Short mmCIF file of C-alpha atoms in Angstrom, two decimals:
data_model
loop_
_atom_site.label_atom_id
_atom_site.label_comp_id
_atom_site.label_asym_id
_atom_site.label_seq_id
_atom_site.Cartn_x
_atom_site.Cartn_y
_atom_site.Cartn_z
CA MET F 1 1.13 14.57 -14.24
CA LYS F 2 2.83 17.52 -13.74
CA LYS F 3 5.92 17.42 -10.93
CA LYS F 4 3.64 20.51 -9.80
CA TYR F 5 0.09 19.89 -9.49
CA LEU F 6 2.02 16.83 -7.68
CA LEU F 7 4.05 19.11 -5.03
CA LEU F 8 0.31 21.27 -5.49
CA GLU F 9 -1.31 17.54 -4.63
CA PHE F 10 1.36 16.38 -1.78
CA ALA F 11 1.30 19.92 -0.25
CA ILE F 12 -2.68 20.03 0.92
CA VAL F 13 -2.37 16.16 1.68
CA PHE F 14 0.45 16.10 3.81
CA ILE F 15 -0.99 19.31 5.32
CA PHE F 16 -4.98 18.36 6.33
CA LEU F 17 -4.60 14.67 6.40
CA LEU F 18 -1.01 13.07 7.44
CA LEU F 19 0.04 16.33 9.54
CA PRO F 20 -3.57 16.56 11.91
CA PRO F 21 -3.54 12.80 12.66
CA VAL F 22 0.36 13.39 14.79
CA PHE F 23 -1.08 16.32 17.10
CA VAL F 24 -4.22 14.01 18.11
CA THR F 25 -3.81 13.72 22.08
CA ARG F 26 -6.60 11.16 22.10
CA ALA F 27 -9.11 9.10 20.33
CA GLU F 28 -12.41 10.94 18.17
CA ILE F 29 -15.31 8.19 17.67
CA PRO F 30 -18.07 9.52 16.08
CA PRO F 31 -21.29 10.66 17.89
CA SER F 32 -23.78 7.72 15.82
CA LEU F 33 -20.98 5.19 17.35
CA ARG F 34 -20.78 5.98 20.77
CA LYS F 35 -25.02 5.59 20.47
CA GLY F 36 -24.91 2.73 18.71
CA ALA F 37 -26.14 4.18 16.26
CA PHE F 38 -25.66 3.60 12.30
CA SER F 39 -23.05 5.97 11.07
CA PHE F 40 -21.90 7.22 7.39
CA ALA F 41 -18.55 8.94 9.14
CA PHE F 42 -16.91 6.88 6.72
CA LEU F 43 -18.32 8.21 3.82
CA PRO F 44 -15.11 11.13 3.20
CA GLN F 45 -12.45 9.07 4.53
CA LEU F 46 -13.45 6.14 1.37
CA LEU F 47 -14.38 9.79 -1.19
CA ILE F 48 -10.43 10.56 -1.05
CA ALA F 49 -9.13 7.26 -0.48
CA ILE F 50 -10.64 6.01 -4.29
CA LEU F 51 -9.75 9.35 -5.46
CA LEU F 52 -6.44 8.66 -4.64
CA ASN F 53 -5.54 5.22 -4.95
CA PHE F 54 -7.35 6.53 -9.03
CA GLN F 55 -4.36 8.42 -10.17
CA TRP F 56 -2.49 5.75 -9.51
CA ARG F 57 -3.43 2.46 -10.97
CA LYS F 58 -2.01 1.20 -13.53
CA LYS F 59 -3.41 1.54 -17.36
CA THR F 60 -2.76 -1.18 -18.90
CA ALA F 61 -4.21 -4.81 -18.69
CA LEU F 62 -2.48 -7.28 -17.60
CA THR F 63 -1.68 -10.82 -19.41
CA LYS F 64 -3.60 -14.07 -18.32
CA ARG F 65 -0.17 -14.98 -17.61
CA LYS F 66 0.91 -12.21 -15.16
CA SER F 67 -2.36 -11.11 -14.43
CA PHE F 68 -2.15 -15.35 -12.72
CA GLU F 69 0.96 -14.97 -11.26
CA LYS F 70 -0.85 -12.23 -9.69
CA HIS F 71 -3.00 -13.52 -7.85
CA ILE F 72 -1.01 -16.28 -5.75
CA ALA F 73 1.15 -13.04 -4.87
CA ILE F 74 -1.47 -10.87 -3.62
CA LEU F 75 -2.84 -14.48 -0.92
CA LYS F 76 0.98 -15.14 -0.33
CA TRP F 77 1.39 -12.28 0.31
CA GLY F 78 -1.60 -11.02 2.40
CA THR F 79 -2.00 -14.49 4.41
CA ILE F 80 1.93 -13.79 5.21
CA THR F 81 1.17 -10.04 5.92
CA PHE F 82 -1.81 -11.16 7.99
CA GLY F 83 0.88 -13.98 10.26
CA CYS F 84 3.49 -10.53 10.58
CA LEU F 85 0.53 -8.92 11.93
CA MET F 86 -0.84 -10.72 14.03
CA LEU F 87 2.47 -11.95 15.76
CA ILE F 88 3.39 -8.55 15.95
CA PHE F 89 0.15 -7.92 17.71
CA ALA F 90 0.84 -11.08 20.37
CA LEU F 91 4.58 -9.68 20.36
CA ILE F 92 2.99 -5.96 21.92
CA LEU F 93 0.51 -7.48 24.14
CA ALA F 94 2.89 -9.63 25.71
CA LEU F 95 5.20 -6.39 25.80
CA GLN F 96 1.89 -4.64 27.61
CA MET F 97 1.61 -7.22 29.78
CA ILE F 98 4.56 -6.94 31.41
CA PHE F 99 5.55 -3.93 32.34
CA GLY F 100 1.92 -3.30 33.36
CA THR F 101 0.51 -1.79 30.54
CA SER F 102 -3.21 -1.67 29.15
CA PRO F 103 -3.75 0.02 26.02
CA ALA F 104 -4.93 3.56 25.23
CA PHE F 105 -7.78 2.53 22.79
CA SER F 106 -9.48 -0.08 25.61
CA SER F 107 -10.38 2.21 28.01
CA SER F 108 -11.84 5.50 25.32
CA LEU F 109 -13.56 3.00 23.35
CA SER F 110 -15.00 0.94 26.57
CA SER F 111 -16.37 4.28 27.74
CA SER F 112 -17.52 5.27 24.54
CA LEU F 113 -18.84 2.72 22.62
CA VAL F 114 -22.75 1.48 23.52
CA PHE F 115 -22.60 -2.83 22.66
CA GLU F 116 -25.87 -4.04 21.64
CA PRO F 117 -26.16 -6.63 20.10
CA ARG F 118 -28.52 -4.47 16.60
CA LEU F 119 -27.31 -5.41 12.82
CA LEU F 120 -26.24 -2.68 12.36
CA PHE F 121 -24.03 -1.17 14.84
CA PHE F 122 -21.42 -3.29 13.71
CA LEU F 123 -22.31 -2.99 10.29
CA SER F 124 -21.45 0.37 10.65
CA LEU F 125 -18.80 -0.15 12.65
CA ALA F 126 -17.36 -2.82 9.57
CA LEU F 127 -17.72 -0.32 7.11
CA ASN F 128 -15.48 2.04 9.44
CA PHE F 129 -12.77 0.06 9.83
CA LEU F 130 -13.15 -0.98 6.38
CA ALA F 131 -12.69 2.58 5.21
CA GLY F 132 -10.69 4.09 7.40
CA ALA F 133 -8.13 0.48 6.99
CA PHE F 134 -8.53 1.59 2.77
CA PHE F 135 -7.70 4.88 3.53
CA GLU F 136 -4.52 3.99 6.14
CA GLU F 137 -3.53 2.26 3.18
CA VAL F 138 -3.88 4.08 0.45
CA LEU F 139 -2.41 6.92 2.02
CA TYR F 140 0.75 6.12 3.91
CA ARG F 141 0.89 3.08 2.07
CA GLU F 142 0.87 4.71 -2.02
CA PHE F 143 0.30 8.08 -2.14
CA PHE F 144 2.53 9.08 -0.11
CA PRO F 145 5.56 7.31 -0.72
CA LYS F 146 5.00 6.98 -4.93
CA THR F 147 4.34 10.81 -4.87
CA LEU F 148 7.84 11.26 -2.68
CA TYR F 149 9.65 9.22 -5.23
CA THR F 150 8.19 11.27 -8.11
CA LEU F 151 8.58 14.45 -5.87
CA LEU F 152 12.83 13.94 -5.62
CA ASP F 153 13.21 11.59 -8.71
CA GLY F 154 15.55 13.45 -10.98
CA LEU F 155 17.06 15.79 -8.00
CA SER F 156 19.59 12.49 -7.04
CA SER F 157 22.43 11.89 -8.52
CA ASP F 158 22.61 7.49 -9.20
CA LYS F 159 24.92 7.46 -5.63
CA MET F 160 21.67 8.89 -3.94
CA LYS F 161 19.24 6.36 -4.69
CA LEU F 162 19.58 4.07 -1.24
CA ALA F 163 19.68 7.26 0.96
CA VAL F 164 16.72 8.40 -0.88
CA ARG F 165 14.62 5.56 -1.33
CA ILE F 166 15.73 5.37 3.11
CA PHE F 167 14.08 8.59 3.47
CA VAL F 168 11.01 7.18 1.38
CA GLU F 169 9.96 4.69 3.39
CA ALA F 170 11.13 5.63 6.78
CA SER F 171 9.13 8.82 6.49
CA ALA F 172 5.93 6.81 5.47
CA VAL F 173 6.47 4.81 8.46
CA VAL F 174 7.78 6.75 11.34
CA ILE F 175 4.27 9.27 10.19
CA PHE F 176 1.50 6.83 10.69
CA ALA F 177 3.37 5.29 14.10
CA MET F 178 3.14 8.93 15.23
CA ALA F 179 -0.46 9.17 13.73
CA HIS F 180 -1.12 6.04 17.02
CA ARG F 181 0.86 7.96 19.60
CA TYR F 182 -2.37 9.07 21.82
CA MET F 183 -3.06 5.74 22.15
CA GLY F 184 1.20 5.33 24.12
CA ILE F 185 4.15 4.34 23.01
CA PHE F 186 3.27 0.72 22.71
CA ALA F 187 0.93 1.64 20.01
CA VAL F 188 3.96 3.99 17.82
CA ALA F 189 5.91 0.73 18.43
CA ASN F 190 2.65 -1.30 17.28
CA ALA F 191 2.15 0.69 14.25
CA ALA F 192 5.20 1.66 12.92
CA LEU F 193 6.41 -2.66 12.89
CA CYS F 194 2.80 -3.43 11.18
CA ALA F 195 3.75 -0.43 9.25
CA VAL F 196 7.10 -2.03 7.76
CA ALA F 197 4.82 -5.81 7.13
CA LEU F 198 1.65 -3.79 5.21
CA ARG F 199 4.14 -1.61 2.56
CA ASN F 200 6.08 -4.59 2.29
CA CYS F 201 2.65 -6.61 1.10
CA TYR F 202 1.90 -2.75 -1.30
CA VAL F 203 5.48 -2.93 -2.05
CA LYS F 204 4.79 -7.40 -3.57
CA THR F 205 1.16 -7.31 -4.32
CA ASP F 206 1.63 -3.00 -6.82
CA SER F 207 -1.98 -3.06 -5.33
CA ALA F 208 -3.65 -1.06 -1.63
CA TYR F 209 -6.38 -3.83 -1.81
CA THR F 210 -4.34 -6.85 -0.37
CA GLY F 211 -3.43 -4.59 2.14
CA THR F 212 -6.55 -3.28 3.02
CA ALA F 213 -8.08 -6.88 3.54
CA VAL F 214 -5.40 -7.29 5.56
CA HIS F 215 -5.16 -4.07 8.00
CA PHE F 216 -9.36 -4.81 8.11
CA LEU F 217 -9.11 -8.52 9.29
CA TYR F 218 -6.08 -6.93 11.60
CA ASN F 219 -7.82 -4.24 13.23
CA MET F 220 -11.33 -6.32 14.19
CA ILE F 221 -9.75 -8.65 15.06
CA SER F 222 -7.50 -7.09 17.74
CA LEU F 223 -10.60 -5.16 18.30
CA PHE F 224 -12.60 -8.22 19.01
CA PHE F 225 -9.54 -8.60 21.87
CA VAL F 226 -8.84 -6.08 23.61
CA LEU F 227 -12.19 -5.00 24.27
CA ARG F 228 -13.52 -8.57 25.34
CA PRO F 229 -13.73 -7.99 28.67
CA VAL F 230 -16.08 -5.22 27.76
CA MET F 231 -18.68 -6.62 25.06
CA GLY F 232 -19.25 -9.65 27.98
#
């Protein structure tokens, strides 16, 4: 892939997808979800994630031995990452209790969503969460680091490789964490720690799919615990 095209693509994604969430001041809930109805709001994110993910997928077929090893790695690192995310969630909740604060996202959702026992509504919520998880894994754990590494490759000497690596990985974590600043300082800290765990999962499995599954489960479980009083 030519670097000129890659640079243009990176600039577009950075300006229109990565940068805007940093300046969000409150959670935006799709109107249909606020009414407790089915929502197709996940489709744009899903399409963008599929397109970005497609260009970075390996085209070489794996041998049976490597395929088996990859499946083992997926199970191993998926489990480890999920455990790490839940520990992070528990730690952040404990800190919030100690300092007497409550999750900002909780109050935002409780005043916006209509929790009704409708199958289509919960299916819509799950699909939006799944697409959102896939979108974030592709964008922050795959596209941003890989593209930035490719763009900086050749511009730095061998002595600068470590510095470039630290810069790229730290940038991905910071941008993802700051995209959650509308929920408060604890959410930023939570997102930063989760970003490290999920990025490590991507590196170990070389796939955004494992991180997506773990990310989705984490979001659904954390949503349940945070909004359990609201849902009754």
